[in-house]
CSV table of C-alpha atoms and ligand atoms in Angstrom, one decimal:
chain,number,residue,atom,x,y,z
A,167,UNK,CA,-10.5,-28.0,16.6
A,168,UNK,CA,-9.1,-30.3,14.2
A,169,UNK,CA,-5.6,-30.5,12.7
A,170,UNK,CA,-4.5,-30.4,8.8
A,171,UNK,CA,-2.3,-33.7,8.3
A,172,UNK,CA,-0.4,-31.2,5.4
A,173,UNK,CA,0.5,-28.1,7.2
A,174,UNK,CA,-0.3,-29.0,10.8
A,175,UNK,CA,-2.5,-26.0,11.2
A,176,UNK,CA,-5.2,-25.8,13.7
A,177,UNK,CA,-8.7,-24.6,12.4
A,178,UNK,CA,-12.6,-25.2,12.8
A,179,UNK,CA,-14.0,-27.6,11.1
A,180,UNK,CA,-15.8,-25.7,8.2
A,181,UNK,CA,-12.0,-25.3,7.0
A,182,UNK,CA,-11.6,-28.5,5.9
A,183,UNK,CA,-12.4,-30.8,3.1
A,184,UNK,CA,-14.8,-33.9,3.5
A,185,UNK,CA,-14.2,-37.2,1.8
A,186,UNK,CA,-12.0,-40.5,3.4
A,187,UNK,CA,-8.3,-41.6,2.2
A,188,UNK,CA,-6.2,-38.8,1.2
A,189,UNK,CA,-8.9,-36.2,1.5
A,190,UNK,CA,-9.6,-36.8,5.2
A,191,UNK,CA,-8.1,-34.1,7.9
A,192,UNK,CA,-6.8,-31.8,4.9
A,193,UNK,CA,-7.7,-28.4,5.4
A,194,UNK,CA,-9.3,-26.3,2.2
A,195,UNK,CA,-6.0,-24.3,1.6
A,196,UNK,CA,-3.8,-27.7,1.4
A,197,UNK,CA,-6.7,-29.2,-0.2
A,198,UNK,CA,-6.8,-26.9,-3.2
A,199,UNK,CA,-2.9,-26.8,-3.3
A,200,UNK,CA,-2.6,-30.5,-3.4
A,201,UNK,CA,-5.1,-30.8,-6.4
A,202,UNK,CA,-7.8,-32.7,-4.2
A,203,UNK,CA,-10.7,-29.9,-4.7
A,204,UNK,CA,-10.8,-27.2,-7.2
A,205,UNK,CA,-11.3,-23.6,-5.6
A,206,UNK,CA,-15.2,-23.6,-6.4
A,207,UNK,CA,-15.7,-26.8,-4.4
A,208,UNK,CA,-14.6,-24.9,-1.4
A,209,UNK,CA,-16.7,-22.2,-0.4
A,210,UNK,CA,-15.2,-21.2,2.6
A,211,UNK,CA,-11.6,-20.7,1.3
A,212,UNK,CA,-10.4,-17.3,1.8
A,213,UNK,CA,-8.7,-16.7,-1.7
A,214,UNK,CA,-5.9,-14.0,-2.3
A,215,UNK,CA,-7.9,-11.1,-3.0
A,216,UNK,CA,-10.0,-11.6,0.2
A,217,UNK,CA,-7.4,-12.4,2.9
A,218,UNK,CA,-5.7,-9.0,1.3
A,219,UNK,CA,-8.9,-7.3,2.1
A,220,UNK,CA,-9.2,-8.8,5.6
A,221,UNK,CA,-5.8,-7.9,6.3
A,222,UNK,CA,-6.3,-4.3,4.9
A,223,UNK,CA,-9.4,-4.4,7.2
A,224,UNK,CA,-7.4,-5.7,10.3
A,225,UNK,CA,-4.8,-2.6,9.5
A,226,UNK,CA,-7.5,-0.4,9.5
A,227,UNK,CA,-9.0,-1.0,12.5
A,228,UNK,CA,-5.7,-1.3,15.0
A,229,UNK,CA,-3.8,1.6,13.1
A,230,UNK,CA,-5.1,4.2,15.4
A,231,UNK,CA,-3.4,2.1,18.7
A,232,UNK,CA,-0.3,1.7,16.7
A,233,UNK,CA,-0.2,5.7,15.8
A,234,UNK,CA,-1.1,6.3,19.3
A,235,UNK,CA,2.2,4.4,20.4
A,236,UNK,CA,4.6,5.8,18.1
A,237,UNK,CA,3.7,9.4,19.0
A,238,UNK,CA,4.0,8.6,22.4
A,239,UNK,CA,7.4,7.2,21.9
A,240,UNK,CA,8.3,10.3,19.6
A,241,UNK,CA,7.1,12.2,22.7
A,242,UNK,CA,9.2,10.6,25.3
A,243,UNK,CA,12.2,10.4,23.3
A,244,UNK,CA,12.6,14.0,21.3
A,245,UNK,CA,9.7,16.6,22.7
A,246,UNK,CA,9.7,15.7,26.8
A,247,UNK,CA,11.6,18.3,27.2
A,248,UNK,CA,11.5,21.1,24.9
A,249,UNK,CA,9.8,24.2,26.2
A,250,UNK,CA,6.7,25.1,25.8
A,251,UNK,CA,5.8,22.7,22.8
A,252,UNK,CA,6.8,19.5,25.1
A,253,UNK,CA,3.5,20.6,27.3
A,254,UNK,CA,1.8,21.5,24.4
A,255,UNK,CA,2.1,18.1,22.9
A,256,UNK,CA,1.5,16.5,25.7
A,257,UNK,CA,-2.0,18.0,26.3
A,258,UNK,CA,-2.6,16.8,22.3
A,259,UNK,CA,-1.5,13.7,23.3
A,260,UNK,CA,-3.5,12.9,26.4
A,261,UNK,CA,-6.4,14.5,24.4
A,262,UNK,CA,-5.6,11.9,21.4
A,263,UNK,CA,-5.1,8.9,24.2
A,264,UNK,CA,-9.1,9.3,25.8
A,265,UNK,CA,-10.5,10.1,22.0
A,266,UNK,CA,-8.9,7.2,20.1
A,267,UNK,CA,-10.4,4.1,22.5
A,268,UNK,CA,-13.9,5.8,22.4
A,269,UNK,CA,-13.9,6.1,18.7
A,270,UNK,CA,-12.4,2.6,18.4
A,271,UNK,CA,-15.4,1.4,20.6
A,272,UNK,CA,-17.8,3.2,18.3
A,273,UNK,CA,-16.3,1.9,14.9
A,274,UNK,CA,-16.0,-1.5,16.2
A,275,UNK,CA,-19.7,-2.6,15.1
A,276,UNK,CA,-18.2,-1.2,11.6
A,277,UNK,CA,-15.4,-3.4,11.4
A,278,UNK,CA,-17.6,-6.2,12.5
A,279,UNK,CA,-19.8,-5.9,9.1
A,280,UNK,CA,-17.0,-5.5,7.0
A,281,UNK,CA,-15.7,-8.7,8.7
A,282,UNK,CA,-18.6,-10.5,8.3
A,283,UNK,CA,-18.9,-9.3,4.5
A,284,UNK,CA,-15.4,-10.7,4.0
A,285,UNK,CA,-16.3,-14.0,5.8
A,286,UNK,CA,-16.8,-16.7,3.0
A,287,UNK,CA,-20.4,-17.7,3.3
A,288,UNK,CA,-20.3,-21.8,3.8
A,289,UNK,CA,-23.2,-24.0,5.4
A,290,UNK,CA,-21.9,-26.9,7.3
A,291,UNK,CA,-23.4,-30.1,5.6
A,292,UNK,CA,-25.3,-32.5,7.9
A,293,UNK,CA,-23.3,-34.7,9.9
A,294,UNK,CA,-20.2,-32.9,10.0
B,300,ZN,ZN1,-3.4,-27.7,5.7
């Protein structure tokens, strides 16, 4: 994968602009920065609104792992060993820790759509 000669970035070659001179090896973001293309030129920039959505997406999905983690942690550090709730949560917990990789399995084909949605649609021209 190619380099951007602007922000040394690495990324696949329908992120970047075509043309020779000072349009060659500039990826769309610098591109549009730099006044080279205007944001409708480039159809696969990801403007504001959807890298916010992607990133909202991305939350989404890994939030349950995250969750998962931090009420281990609460676990462990305050409940361990408080009687009978320390047993108590820890059944939850366990119960919690098989359920939330199965669902994440099941969902995942959902979070691939709304990735795709969210993926600029751009057709490689011939040649490059
Ligand atoms: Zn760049």
């Amino acid at each position: 994968m190619p380099t951007c000669r602007h922000c040394y970035s690495v990324y696949p070659r329908e992120q970047f602009i075509h043309g020779n001179g000072p349009r060659s090896q500039v990826c769309v973001r610098c591109g549009v920065e730099k006044g080279l293309v205007t944001e409708e030129e480039v159809a696969s920039l990801y403007n504001n609104s959807t890298a916010n959505a992607r990133f909202s997406a991305l939350a989404r999905r890994w939030s349950p792992l995250m969750w998962l983690s931090v009420l281990w942690t609460a676990w462990i550090v305050f409940l361990n060993d408080v009687e009978p709730w320390g047993l108590y949560t820890l059944i939850l917990l366990a119960l919690f820790s098989l359920v939330v990789p199965l669902y994440m399995f099941f969902f995942s084909s959902k979070h691939m759509a709304v990735m795709a949605r969210l993926t600029p649609e751009y057709e490689r021209p011939k040649g490059h």
